[in-house]
Amino acid sequence: MPHYWPLLCVLILLNLTTSAAAESADDYGSVPVIDAQSDYPGAVTDRVAFLAEQGDRLSVEQVQSLIGRNPTVLTRPQTSVLVNGINSGAIWLAADVLNPTEELILRRVSVRTGWLERVDFFLLTEDRPPQHFVSGDQIPLDERSLAKRIPSADYPFPPGKTRLLLRIQTADPMLVPLYFSSITTSHGREHSETAFYSFVYGAMFALSAYNLMLFAGLRQRRYLFYSLYMGSYLAMTASYSGIGMALLWPNAVAWQQWAPPLLMLCFASAGLAFATNFLNTKRHQPRLHRAIQIFFGAYFALVTTCIALNEQGPALRLAFLVVPVFSALMLYMGVSSWLSGNQAARYFLLGTLASVVGASISALTVSGVIPYTQPGYYAVDIGMVLDAMLLALALADLVRRNEQARMTAERNARIDPLTGLNNRRGFLPVAESLWSLVSRKNRNICVVVIDIDHFKNINDQYGHAAGDRVLKNIAAELDRSRRKGDLLARWGGEEFTLLLPETDQAEAKKVAERFRHNIEQLVIPDRGKLIRCTISVGVASPHSEHVSLDHAIATADHNLYQAKVQGRNQVCIGSTSDEPEKDLPSAEKIR
């Protein structure tokens, strides 16, 4: 049963690093008895007694002698899980297993903590040779008495009394949930754990793989850091739970000893890399960003030194020291980013809270502060799954916001900000598509170019602000006057362009005259004055399917020039010719 970095962090913060669970004075003086007939569904650590080694390693005979001379050396735990600190030394568990029947009773004894370095099971029965089973991370999987990730021993208890002794040693935090049950009950417990961790690992692996694919496609580092964050968590928990040694490195004993602190470093580093990138602390919180870089640089140097000196205990203490700092930094970055207006930070903050709360509940459960329950025991894993899902939502929300910003920017690039009409960039792609389609089908289509008469005089007489109001009002009137399906754009300055699909010259002239008449009747108030204006209109239609849109627009502009020459406030219409566009006079010469 794995307990991970946040769980271990909270245990340390609860000051459970130097002593075992509280003693009960009324339980001194005898070796506890376990009924071999009972099939205990839960942990039975509170049904045994323990003593801690002081100094040199004790042998079975020495332990037996100590108990025989002075039974008060044994201490009875008050909780179903025995908790000691990091590198706290070896402990012995002792109990007498009583079989009142005349038959052998097969039971499995297991310590369901995956990171214990060595667990020795001793079973002593009168008139029988002593039995010794061994397990733990220091022993390759195929050399263990029972090739399981959890230290276990199967033993057929004979009639009468059998002394059960366990010696447990680890440099990691001492966490001992002892189970005594039938093989069937043990298998059921293992199946439940397998189903639960299959869900946890499957969900987090899927999120990690998906974001790695997003990084490969989009090349945005936040997806890579998120994938590494989830992946390092999976690797770290696999090392602590024993799953890694059972499935991935069954004989790599040296790696198993160093994997927890190294993978905890990777997990914290990847988590902060994701957080700083996602929340953009380099830009918004540069001092915090720099402090994080310095802190983890120093931490990495210390861990490297511990590895070079082969000091596993200090490396573990450093790993557990960085975890509360990591959690505090994640919470601080989430809160500060949210308060500064970063809406995406709300998912980040909720995810971080879920993992911290889950770890706290699990820590309080296994430490005996709150009653032991399966949901409480697995709260750390549930919290990390919620954290992973909420961080995935945070990434999705960020992508959505970025996409909205991109679409808004693209839309603004196609829209004239003053009139709200399409500009050339928004007009030409649609107009060219329509022009090509209509031309291929040999259908009617016309182009209209409109220019406001004497617009420079309006600016000079009334000011540019009034000129802007005139442009906005004329644009609105043109938009109201156009037919559904006509494409209108501000071409530039005081000039507008329309594309009239399915329209011949006669119909185009009627449409253009309607525009001219409506603008002529338009009155624009400006600070107590009334501004009136007129427009000149040039209309062109292709004479063959080979005429380009650009050529048609140039022809319409030439016709607009003719309308200007002929006195303005009128419509001039004609078909495109085959002469090059450079030979067509432009209305720009007579604005």
Coordinates of C-alpha atoms in Angstrom, one line a residue:
M1 CA 0.0 0.0 0.0
P2 CA 1.9 3.0 -1.2
H3 CA 2.0 6.3 0.7
Y4 CA 3.5 9.1 -1.3
W5 CA 5.4 12.3 -0.9
P6 CA 2.5 14.4 0.5
L7 CA 1.5 11.7 2.9
L8 CA 5.0 11.4 4.2
C9 CA 5.3 15.2 4.3
V10 CA 2.3 15.6 6.6
L11 CA 3.5 12.7 8.8
I12 CA 6.8 14.6 9.3
L13 CA 4.9 17.8 10.1
L14 CA 2.9 15.8 12.7
N15 CA 6.3 15.1 14.5
L16 CA 6.0 11.4 14.0
T17 CA 9.7 11.1 12.9
T18 CA 11.3 10.1 16.2
S19 CA 9.0 7.7 18.1
A20 CA 6.4 5.0 17.7
A21 CA 2.8 5.3 18.5
A22 CA 1.8 6.1 22.1
E23 CA 2.2 3.4 24.7
S24 CA -0.5 1.8 26.8
A25 CA 0.7 1.0 30.3
D26 CA -2.0 -1.5 30.9
D27 CA -0.6 -3.7 28.1
Y28 CA 2.9 -4.3 29.5
G29 CA 4.0 -7.6 30.7
S30 CA 2.8 -10.2 28.2
V31 CA 3.0 -11.3 24.6
P32 CA -0.3 -10.6 22.8
V33 CA -2.2 -13.5 21.4
I34 CA -3.7 -13.8 17.9
D35 CA -6.4 -16.4 17.2
A36 CA -5.3 -18.5 14.2
Q37 CA -8.9 -19.3 13.5
S38 CA -9.8 -15.6 13.0
D39 CA -9.7 -14.2 9.5
Y40 CA -8.9 -10.6 10.2
P41 CA -10.1 -8.3 7.4
G42 CA -8.1 -5.2 8.6
A43 CA -4.7 -4.5 10.0
V44 CA -3.8 -6.2 13.3
T45 CA -0.8 -4.1 14.4
D46 CA -2.7 -3.1 17.5
R47 CA -2.9 -6.9 18.4
V48 CA 0.9 -7.3 18.6
A49 CA 3.7 -5.8 20.7
F50 CA 6.9 -4.3 19.5
L51 CA 10.4 -3.3 20.7
A52 CA 13.0 -1.2 19.0
E53 CA 16.6 -2.3 18.5
Q54 CA 19.1 -0.2 20.4
G55 CA 22.6 -0.4 19.0
D56 CA 23.7 -3.7 17.5
R57 CA 21.3 -6.0 15.6
L58 CA 19.5 -8.5 17.8
S59 CA 19.1 -12.2 17.0
V60 CA 16.0 -14.2 17.5
E61 CA 17.5 -15.8 20.6
Q62 CA 18.3 -12.4 22.1
V63 CA 14.8 -11.2 21.5
Q64 CA 13.3 -14.3 23.0
S65 CA 15.7 -13.9 26.0
L66 CA 14.7 -10.2 26.5
I67 CA 11.0 -11.1 26.4
G68 CA 11.5 -14.0 28.7
R69 CA 13.5 -12.0 31.3
N70 CA 11.5 -8.9 31.2
P71 CA 8.2 -8.9 29.2
T72 CA 7.8 -5.1 29.8
V73 CA 10.4 -4.5 27.0
L74 CA 7.4 -5.0 24.7
T75 CA 5.1 -2.0 23.9
R76 CA 1.5 -2.3 22.6
P77 CA 0.6 0.0 19.8
Q78 CA -2.8 1.8 20.2
T79 CA -3.5 2.1 16.5
S80 CA -3.7 -0.5 13.7
V81 CA -0.7 1.1 11.9
L82 CA 2.6 1.6 13.6
V83 CA 4.5 4.8 12.6
N84 CA 8.1 5.7 13.2
G85 CA 10.3 8.3 11.5
I86 CA 12.9 8.2 8.8
N87 CA 15.9 6.0 9.5
S88 CA 14.6 5.3 13.0
G89 CA 16.2 1.9 13.3
A90 CA 14.9 -1.7 13.2
I91 CA 11.9 -2.8 15.2
W92 CA 10.6 -6.2 16.2
L93 CA 7.0 -7.3 16.3
A94 CA 6.0 -10.1 18.6
A95 CA 2.8 -12.1 19.1
D96 CA 1.7 -15.6 20.0
V97 CA -0.6 -17.3 17.4
L98 CA -2.9 -19.8 19.1
N99 CA -4.5 -22.6 17.1
P100 CA -7.0 -24.4 19.4
T101 CA -7.9 -27.0 16.7
E102 CA -6.3 -30.2 15.8
E103 CA -5.7 -29.2 12.2
L104 CA -3.2 -26.9 10.4
I105 CA -4.6 -23.4 9.7
L106 CA -3.0 -21.7 6.7
R107 CA -2.6 -18.0 7.1
R108 CA -0.8 -15.2 5.3
V109 CA 1.2 -12.7 7.4
S110 CA 2.0 -9.5 5.5
V111 CA 3.2 -5.9 6.1
R112 CA 1.5 -4.0 3.4
T113 CA 4.0 -1.2 2.9
G114 CA 5.9 -1.4 -0.3
W115 CA 9.1 0.5 0.6
L116 CA 10.4 -1.4 3.6
E117 CA 14.0 -2.5 3.0
R118 CA 14.0 -5.8 4.8
V119 CA 11.4 -7.8 6.6
D120 CA 12.2 -11.1 8.4
F121 CA 9.4 -13.4 9.5
F122 CA 10.3 -15.9 12.2
L123 CA 7.8 -18.6 13.3
L124 CA 8.8 -20.6 16.4
T125 CA 6.9 -23.7 17.5
E126 CA 7.8 -26.3 20.1
D127 CA 9.0 -29.6 18.6
R128 CA 9.3 -28.0 15.2
P129 CA 12.2 -26.4 13.4
P130 CA 12.0 -22.6 13.4
Q131 CA 10.8 -21.2 10.1
H132 CA 12.4 -18.0 8.5
F133 CA 10.9 -16.0 5.6
V134 CA 12.5 -13.0 4.2
S135 CA 11.3 -10.1 2.0
G136 CA 11.9 -6.4 1.3
D137 CA 13.4 -4.0 -1.2
Q138 CA 17.0 -5.1 -0.4
I139 CA 16.2 -8.5 -1.8
P140 CA 15.5 -9.2 -5.5
L141 CA 12.0 -10.3 -6.2
D142 CA 12.8 -13.9 -7.2
E143 CA 14.9 -14.4 -4.0
R144 CA 12.1 -13.5 -1.6
S145 CA 10.4 -16.2 0.2
L146 CA 7.2 -15.1 -1.4
A147 CA 7.7 -13.3 -4.7
K148 CA 5.3 -10.4 -4.0
R149 CA 5.8 -6.6 -3.9
I150 CA 4.4 -6.6 -0.4
P151 CA 6.5 -8.4 2.3
S152 CA 4.5 -11.6 3.0
A153 CA 4.8 -15.1 4.4
D154 CA 2.4 -18.0 4.1
Y155 CA 2.5 -20.5 7.0
P156 CA 0.3 -23.4 8.1
F157 CA 0.0 -22.8 11.8
P158 CA 0.1 -26.1 13.7
P159 CA -2.1 -26.9 16.7
G160 CA -1.1 -25.1 19.9
K161 CA 1.0 -21.9 20.2
T162 CA 3.4 -20.5 17.6
R163 CA 5.6 -17.5 18.5
L164 CA 5.5 -14.9 15.6
L165 CA 8.4 -12.5 15.4
L166 CA 9.0 -9.9 12.7
R167 CA 12.1 -7.8 12.3
I168 CA 11.5 -4.7 10.1
Q169 CA 14.3 -2.4 8.9
T170 CA 14.2 0.6 6.6
A171 CA 15.9 4.0 6.1
D172 CA 12.6 5.3 4.8
P173 CA 9.7 6.2 7.2
M174 CA 8.7 3.2 9.3
L175 CA 5.0 2.5 8.5
V176 CA 3.8 -0.9 9.6
P177 CA 0.3 -2.1 8.8
L178 CA 0.4 -5.8 9.8
Y179 CA -2.2 -8.1 8.3
F180 CA -3.1 -11.7 9.4
S181 CA -5.7 -13.4 7.2
S182 CA -6.5 -16.3 5.0
I183 CA -5.1 -16.6 1.5
T184 CA -8.6 -15.9 0.1
T185 CA -9.0 -12.7 2.1
S186 CA -5.5 -11.6 1.1
H187 CA -6.2 -12.2 -2.6
G188 CA -9.5 -10.2 -2.3
R189 CA -7.6 -7.3 -0.7
E190 CA -4.9 -7.5 -3.5
H191 CA -7.6 -7.6 -6.2
S192 CA -9.3 -4.5 -4.7
E193 CA -5.9 -2.7 -4.6
T194 CA -5.1 -3.7 -8.1
A195 CA -8.4 -2.4 -9.4
F196 CA -8.0 0.9 -7.5
Y197 CA -4.4 1.5 -8.6
S198 CA -5.2 0.4 -12.2
F199 CA -7.8 3.2 -12.3
V200 CA -5.4 5.7 -10.6
Y201 CA -2.4 4.8 -12.8
G202 CA -4.5 4.4 -15.9
A203 CA -6.1 7.8 -15.6
M204 CA -2.8 9.6 -14.9
F205 CA -0.9 7.7 -17.5
A206 CA -3.6 8.6 -20.1
L207 CA -3.4 12.3 -19.2
S208 CA 0.4 12.2 -19.3
A209 CA 0.5 10.5 -22.7
Y210 CA -2.2 12.8 -24.1
N211 CA -0.3 15.9 -23.1
L212 CA 2.9 14.5 -24.5
M213 CA 1.2 14.1 -27.8
L214 CA -0.1 17.6 -27.6
F215 CA 3.5 18.8 -27.0
A216 CA 4.7 16.8 -30.0
G217 CA 2.1 18.5 -32.2
L218 CA 1.9 22.0 -30.7
R219 CA 5.5 22.4 -29.3
Q220 CA 4.2 24.3 -26.3
R221 CA 6.3 23.4 -23.2
R222 CA 3.5 23.6 -20.7
Y223 CA 2.2 20.3 -22.1
L224 CA 5.6 18.7 -21.8
F225 CA 6.0 19.8 -18.2
Y226 CA 2.5 18.6 -17.3
S227 CA 3.3 15.2 -18.9
L228 CA 6.6 15.0 -16.9
Y229 CA 4.7 16.1 -13.7
M230 CA 2.2 13.2 -14.0
G231 CA 4.8 10.8 -15.3
S232 CA 7.2 11.5 -12.4
Y233 CA 4.4 11.0 -9.9
L234 CA 3.6 7.6 -11.4
A235 CA 7.3 6.6 -11.3
M236 CA 7.7 7.9 -7.7
T237 CA 4.7 6.1 -6.4
A238 CA 5.7 2.9 -8.3
S239 CA 9.0 3.0 -6.5
Y240 CA 7.4 3.4 -3.1
S241 CA 4.5 1.0 -3.6
G242 CA 6.8 -1.8 -4.8
I243 CA 5.0 -1.9 -8.2
G244 CA 8.1 -0.7 -9.9
M245 CA 10.3 -3.5 -8.5
A246 CA 7.6 -6.1 -9.1
L247 CA 7.1 -5.1 -12.7
L248 CA 10.0 -3.0 -14.0
W249 CA 13.2 -3.6 -12.1
P250 CA 12.8 -6.8 -10.1
N251 CA 16.6 -7.3 -9.5
A252 CA 17.7 -3.7 -9.4
V253 CA 18.2 -3.5 -5.6
A254 CA 20.6 -0.6 -5.6
W255 CA 18.3 1.5 -7.8
Q256 CA 15.3 0.7 -5.6
Q257 CA 17.1 2.2 -2.6
W258 CA 17.8 5.4 -4.4
A259 CA 14.7 5.7 -6.5
P260 CA 12.4 7.3 -3.9
P261 CA 14.5 10.4 -3.2
L262 CA 15.6 10.9 -6.8
L263 CA 12.0 10.5 -8.1
M264 CA 10.7 12.8 -5.4
L265 CA 13.2 15.4 -6.7
C266 CA 12.0 14.8 -10.3
F267 CA 8.4 15.1 -9.2
A268 CA 8.8 18.4 -7.4
S269 CA 11.0 19.8 -10.1
A270 CA 8.5 18.9 -12.9
G271 CA 5.6 20.2 -10.8
L272 CA 7.2 23.6 -10.3
A273 CA 8.4 23.7 -13.9
F274 CA 4.8 23.2 -15.0
A275 CA 3.5 25.7 -12.5
T276 CA 5.9 28.5 -13.4
N277 CA 5.3 28.0 -17.1
F278 CA 1.5 27.7 -16.7
L279 CA 1.2 30.7 -14.4
N280 CA 4.0 32.6 -16.3
T281 CA 5.8 33.5 -13.1
K282 CA 8.9 34.6 -15.1
R283 CA 6.8 37.6 -16.3
H284 CA 4.3 38.2 -13.5
Q285 CA 6.4 37.2 -10.5
P286 CA 10.1 37.4 -11.5
R287 CA 11.5 37.4 -7.9
L288 CA 9.6 34.3 -7.0
H289 CA 10.7 32.7 -10.3
R290 CA 14.3 33.4 -9.6
A291 CA 14.0 32.2 -6.0
I292 CA 12.6 28.9 -7.1
Q293 CA 15.5 28.5 -9.6
I294 CA 18.1 29.2 -6.8
F295 CA 16.3 26.9 -4.3
F296 CA 16.2 23.9 -6.6
G297 CA 19.7 24.5 -7.9
A298 CA 21.0 24.3 -4.3
Y299 CA 18.7 21.3 -3.6
F300 CA 20.0 19.4 -6.6
A301 CA 23.6 20.1 -5.6
L302 CA 22.9 18.7 -2.1
V303 CA 21.2 15.5 -3.4
T304 CA 24.1 15.0 -5.9
T305 CA 26.5 15.2 -2.9
C306 CA 24.5 12.6 -1.0
I307 CA 24.6 10.3 -3.9
A308 CA 28.3 10.7 -4.4
L309 CA 28.9 9.9 -0.6
N310 CA 26.3 7.1 -0.7
E311 CA 24.3 8.7 2.2
Q312 CA 20.8 7.5 1.7
G313 CA 19.4 8.8 5.0
P314 CA 20.3 12.4 4.4
A315 CA 19.1 12.2 0.9
L316 CA 15.7 11.0 2.1
R317 CA 15.5 13.8 4.7
L318 CA 16.3 16.3 2.0
A319 CA 13.6 14.8 -0.2
F320 CA 11.0 15.0 2.5
L321 CA 12.2 18.5 3.5
V322 CA 11.6 19.8 0.0
V323 CA 8.0 18.4 -0.2
P324 CA 6.4 20.8 2.2
V325 CA 8.3 23.7 0.5
F326 CA 7.0 22.4 -2.9
S327 CA 3.4 22.2 -1.6
A328 CA 3.6 25.7 -0.1
L329 CA 5.0 27.2 -3.3
M330 CA 2.4 25.5 -5.4
L331 CA -0.4 26.9 -3.2
Y332 CA 1.2 30.3 -3.0
M333 CA 1.6 30.6 -6.8
G334 CA -2.0 29.5 -7.3
V335 CA -3.5 31.9 -4.8
S336 CA -1.4 34.9 -5.9
S337 CA -2.1 34.2 -9.6
W338 CA -5.8 33.9 -9.0
L339 CA -5.9 37.1 -6.9
S340 CA -4.0 38.9 -9.7
G341 CA -6.8 38.1 -12.1
N342 CA -5.5 34.9 -13.8
Q343 CA -8.8 33.1 -14.3
A344 CA -7.1 29.8 -15.4
A345 CA -5.3 29.7 -12.0
R346 CA -8.6 28.7 -10.3
Y347 CA -8.3 25.1 -11.6
F348 CA -4.6 25.0 -10.7
L349 CA -5.4 26.2 -7.2
L350 CA -8.3 23.7 -6.8
G351 CA -6.1 20.9 -8.0
T352 CA -3.3 21.7 -5.6
L353 CA -5.7 21.9 -2.7
A354 CA -7.2 18.5 -3.7
S355 CA -3.8 16.9 -3.5
V356 CA -2.8 18.5 -0.2
V357 CA -6.1 17.8 1.5
G358 CA -6.0 14.2 0.3
A359 CA -2.5 13.7 1.6
S360 CA -3.5 15.2 4.9
I361 CA -6.4 12.9 5.4
S362 CA -4.3 9.9 4.6
A363 CA -1.6 11.0 6.9
L364 CA -4.1 11.6 9.8
T365 CA -5.6 8.2 9.1
V366 CA -2.4 6.1 9.1
S367 CA -1.1 8.0 12.1
G368 CA -4.1 7.2 14.1
V369 CA -5.3 10.7 14.7
I370 CA -8.6 9.9 12.9
P371 CA -10.2 6.4 12.7
Y372 CA -8.7 4.2 10.1
T373 CA -10.9 3.8 7.0
Q374 CA -10.1 2.7 3.4
P375 CA -11.3 6.0 1.9
G376 CA -9.1 7.8 4.3
Y377 CA -6.2 5.6 3.6
Y378 CA -6.5 6.1 -0.2
A379 CA -7.4 9.8 0.0
V380 CA -3.9 10.8 -1.1
D381 CA -4.3 8.9 -4.4
I382 CA -7.8 10.3 -4.9
G383 CA -6.5 13.8 -4.3
M384 CA -3.7 13.3 -6.9
V385 CA -6.2 12.0 -9.5
L386 CA -8.4 15.1 -8.8
D387 CA -5.3 17.3 -9.0
A388 CA -4.4 15.7 -12.4
M389 CA -7.9 16.2 -13.8
L390 CA -8.2 19.8 -12.6
L391 CA -4.8 20.6 -14.0
A392 CA -6.0 19.1 -17.3
L393 CA -9.0 21.4 -17.1
A394 CA -6.7 24.3 -16.4
L395 CA -4.7 23.5 -19.6
A396 CA -8.0 23.1 -21.6
D397 CA -9.2 26.5 -20.2
L398 CA -6.0 28.1 -21.1
V399 CA -6.2 26.7 -24.6
R400 CA -9.8 27.9 -24.9
R401 CA -8.8 31.4 -23.9
N402 CA -5.8 31.5 -26.2
E403 CA -8.0 30.3 -29.1
Q404 CA -10.6 32.9 -28.3
A405 CA -7.9 35.6 -28.3
R406 CA -6.5 34.3 -31.6
M407 CA -10.0 34.3 -33.2
T408 CA -10.7 37.8 -31.9
A409 CA -7.3 39.0 -33.2
E410 CA -8.0 37.5 -36.6
R411 CA -11.5 38.9 -36.7
N412 CA -10.2 42.4 -35.7
A413 CA -7.6 42.1 -38.5
R414 CA -10.5 41.6 -41.0
I415 CA -12.8 44.3 -39.6
D416 CA -12.5 48.1 -40.0
P417 CA -12.5 49.4 -36.4
L418 CA -14.3 52.7 -37.2
T419 CA -17.2 51.4 -39.3
G420 CA -17.4 47.8 -38.2
L421 CA -17.4 46.7 -41.9
N422 CA -15.0 44.3 -43.5
N423 CA -11.8 45.8 -44.6
R424 CA -9.8 44.7 -47.7
R425 CA -8.4 41.7 -45.8
G426 CA -11.8 40.5 -44.8
F427 CA -13.4 41.3 -48.2
L428 CA -11.0 39.9 -50.7
P429 CA -10.9 36.2 -49.8
V430 CA -14.7 35.9 -49.8
A431 CA -15.1 38.1 -52.8
E432 CA -12.5 36.2 -54.9
S433 CA -14.2 32.9 -54.0
L434 CA -17.6 34.2 -55.0
W435 CA -16.2 35.8 -58.2
S436 CA -14.5 32.5 -59.3
L437 CA -17.7 30.5 -58.6
V438 CA -20.0 32.8 -60.5
S439 CA -17.6 33.3 -63.4
R440 CA -17.2 29.5 -63.9
K441 CA -20.9 29.1 -64.0
N442 CA -21.2 32.1 -66.4
R443 CA -23.6 33.9 -64.0
N444 CA -24.1 37.6 -63.5
I445 CA -22.0 39.5 -61.0
C446 CA -21.1 43.2 -60.5
V447 CA -18.6 45.2 -58.5
V448 CA -19.5 48.6 -57.1
V449 CA -17.0 51.3 -55.9
I450 CA -18.4 54.2 -53.8
D451 CA -16.6 57.4 -52.8
I452 CA -17.9 60.2 -50.6
D453 CA -17.9 63.5 -52.5
H454 CA -15.8 66.4 -51.2
F455 CA -14.9 64.4 -48.1
K456 CA -11.7 66.5 -47.6
N457 CA -13.8 69.6 -47.3
I458 CA -15.9 68.0 -44.6
N459 CA -12.7 67.3 -42.6
D460 CA -11.4 70.8 -43.1
Q461 CA -14.7 72.5 -42.3
Y462 CA -16.0 70.4 -39.4
G463 CA -12.9 68.6 -38.2
H464 CA -11.7 65.0 -38.4
A465 CA -14.0 63.8 -35.5
A466 CA -17.0 64.9 -37.6
G467 CA -15.5 63.2 -40.6
D468 CA -15.3 60.0 -38.6
R469 CA -19.0 60.4 -37.7
V470 CA -19.9 60.9 -41.4
L471 CA -18.0 57.7 -42.3
K472 CA -19.7 55.7 -39.6
N473 CA -23.2 57.0 -40.6
I474 CA -22.7 56.4 -44.3
A475 CA -21.3 52.9 -43.6
A476 CA -24.4 52.1 -41.5
E477 CA -26.7 53.4 -44.2
L478 CA -24.9 51.4 -46.9
D479 CA -25.1 48.3 -44.7
R480 CA -28.9 48.8 -44.2
S481 CA -29.5 49.5 -47.9
R482 CA -27.6 46.5 -49.3
R483 CA -29.4 43.3 -50.2
K484 CA -29.0 40.1 -48.3
G485 CA -26.0 38.3 -50.0
D486 CA -24.3 41.5 -51.1
L487 CA -20.7 41.8 -49.8
L488 CA -19.8 45.3 -48.4
A489 CA -16.4 46.6 -47.2
R490 CA -14.6 49.8 -46.5
W491 CA -11.9 49.9 -49.2
G492 CA -9.9 52.6 -47.6
G493 CA -10.3 56.3 -46.7
E494 CA -13.7 57.5 -47.8
E495 CA -14.1 54.7 -50.3
F496 CA -16.4 51.6 -50.1
T497 CA -16.7 48.5 -52.2
L498 CA -19.6 46.1 -52.8
L499 CA -19.8 42.8 -54.6
L500 CA -23.3 42.0 -56.0
P501 CA -23.7 38.3 -56.9
E502 CA -26.4 37.2 -59.3
T503 CA -26.8 40.8 -60.5
D504 CA -26.7 42.1 -64.1
Q505 CA -25.9 45.7 -65.0
A506 CA -29.5 46.9 -65.0
E507 CA -30.1 45.6 -61.5
A508 CA -26.7 46.8 -60.3
K509 CA -27.6 50.3 -61.5
K510 CA -30.9 50.2 -59.5
V511 CA -29.0 49.1 -56.4
A512 CA -26.4 51.8 -56.8
E513 CA -29.0 54.5 -57.4
R514 CA -30.7 53.4 -54.2
F515 CA -27.4 53.8 -52.3
R516 CA -26.9 57.2 -53.9
H517 CA -30.4 58.4 -53.1
N518 CA -30.4 57.2 -49.5
I519 CA -27.0 58.9 -48.8
E520 CA -28.3 62.1 -50.4
Q521 CA -31.2 62.1 -48.0
L522 CA -29.0 61.4 -45.0
V523 CA -28.6 64.1 -42.4
I524 CA -25.8 63.9 -39.9
P525 CA -26.0 66.2 -36.8
D526 CA -22.8 67.6 -35.4
R527 CA -22.8 70.0 -32.5
G528 CA -25.8 71.9 -33.6
K529 CA -25.0 71.7 -37.3
L530 CA -26.4 69.4 -39.9
I531 CA -24.0 67.7 -42.3
R532 CA -25.2 66.5 -45.7
C533 CA -23.1 64.7 -48.3
T534 CA -23.4 62.8 -51.5
I535 CA -21.6 59.9 -53.1
S536 CA -20.3 59.0 -56.5
V537 CA -20.6 55.4 -57.7
G538 CA -18.8 53.3 -60.3
V539 CA -20.2 50.0 -61.3
A540 CA -18.5 47.3 -63.4
S541 CA -19.5 43.8 -64.6
P542 CA -17.3 41.2 -66.4
H543 CA -17.8 40.8 -70.1
S544 CA -16.3 37.2 -70.0
E545 CA -15.3 34.5 -67.5
H546 CA -11.6 35.4 -67.9
V547 CA -11.9 38.8 -66.2
S548 CA -10.3 38.8 -62.7
L549 CA -11.8 40.5 -59.7
D550 CA -8.9 42.9 -59.5
H551 CA -9.5 44.0 -63.1
A552 CA -13.2 44.4 -62.4
I553 CA -12.5 46.6 -59.3
A554 CA -10.1 48.7 -61.4
T555 CA -12.8 49.1 -64.0
A556 CA -15.4 50.1 -61.4
D557 CA -12.8 52.6 -60.0
H558 CA -12.4 54.0 -63.5
N559 CA -16.2 54.4 -63.8
L560 CA -16.2 56.1 -60.4
Y561 CA -13.6 58.6 -61.9
Q562 CA -16.0 59.2 -64.8
A563 CA -18.8 59.9 -62.3
K564 CA -16.6 62.4 -60.5
V565 CA -15.6 64.1 -63.8
Q566 CA -19.3 64.4 -64.9
G567 CA -20.2 66.3 -61.7
R568 CA -20.4 63.8 -58.8
N569 CA -23.5 62.5 -57.0
Q570 CA -24.2 60.1 -59.8
V571 CA -23.7 56.5 -60.9
C572 CA -21.5 55.5 -63.9
I573 CA -21.7 51.9 -65.1
G574 CA -20.0 49.8 -67.7
S575 CA -18.4 46.4 -68.6
T576 CA -14.8 45.5 -68.1
S577 CA -12.5 45.8 -71.1
D578 CA -9.4 43.9 -72.1
E579 CA -7.1 46.8 -71.5
P580 CA -4.5 46.5 -68.7
E581 CA -5.4 47.9 -65.3
K582 CA -2.6 50.4 -65.5
D583 CA -4.3 52.1 -68.4
L584 CA -7.5 52.8 -66.5
P585 CA -7.8 56.2 -65.0
S586 CA -8.4 56.1 -61.2
A587 CA -10.8 58.2 -59.2
E588 CA -7.9 58.9 -56.8
K589 CA -6.8 61.6 -59.2
I590 CA -9.9 63.7 -58.6
R591 CA -10.8 63.1 -54.9

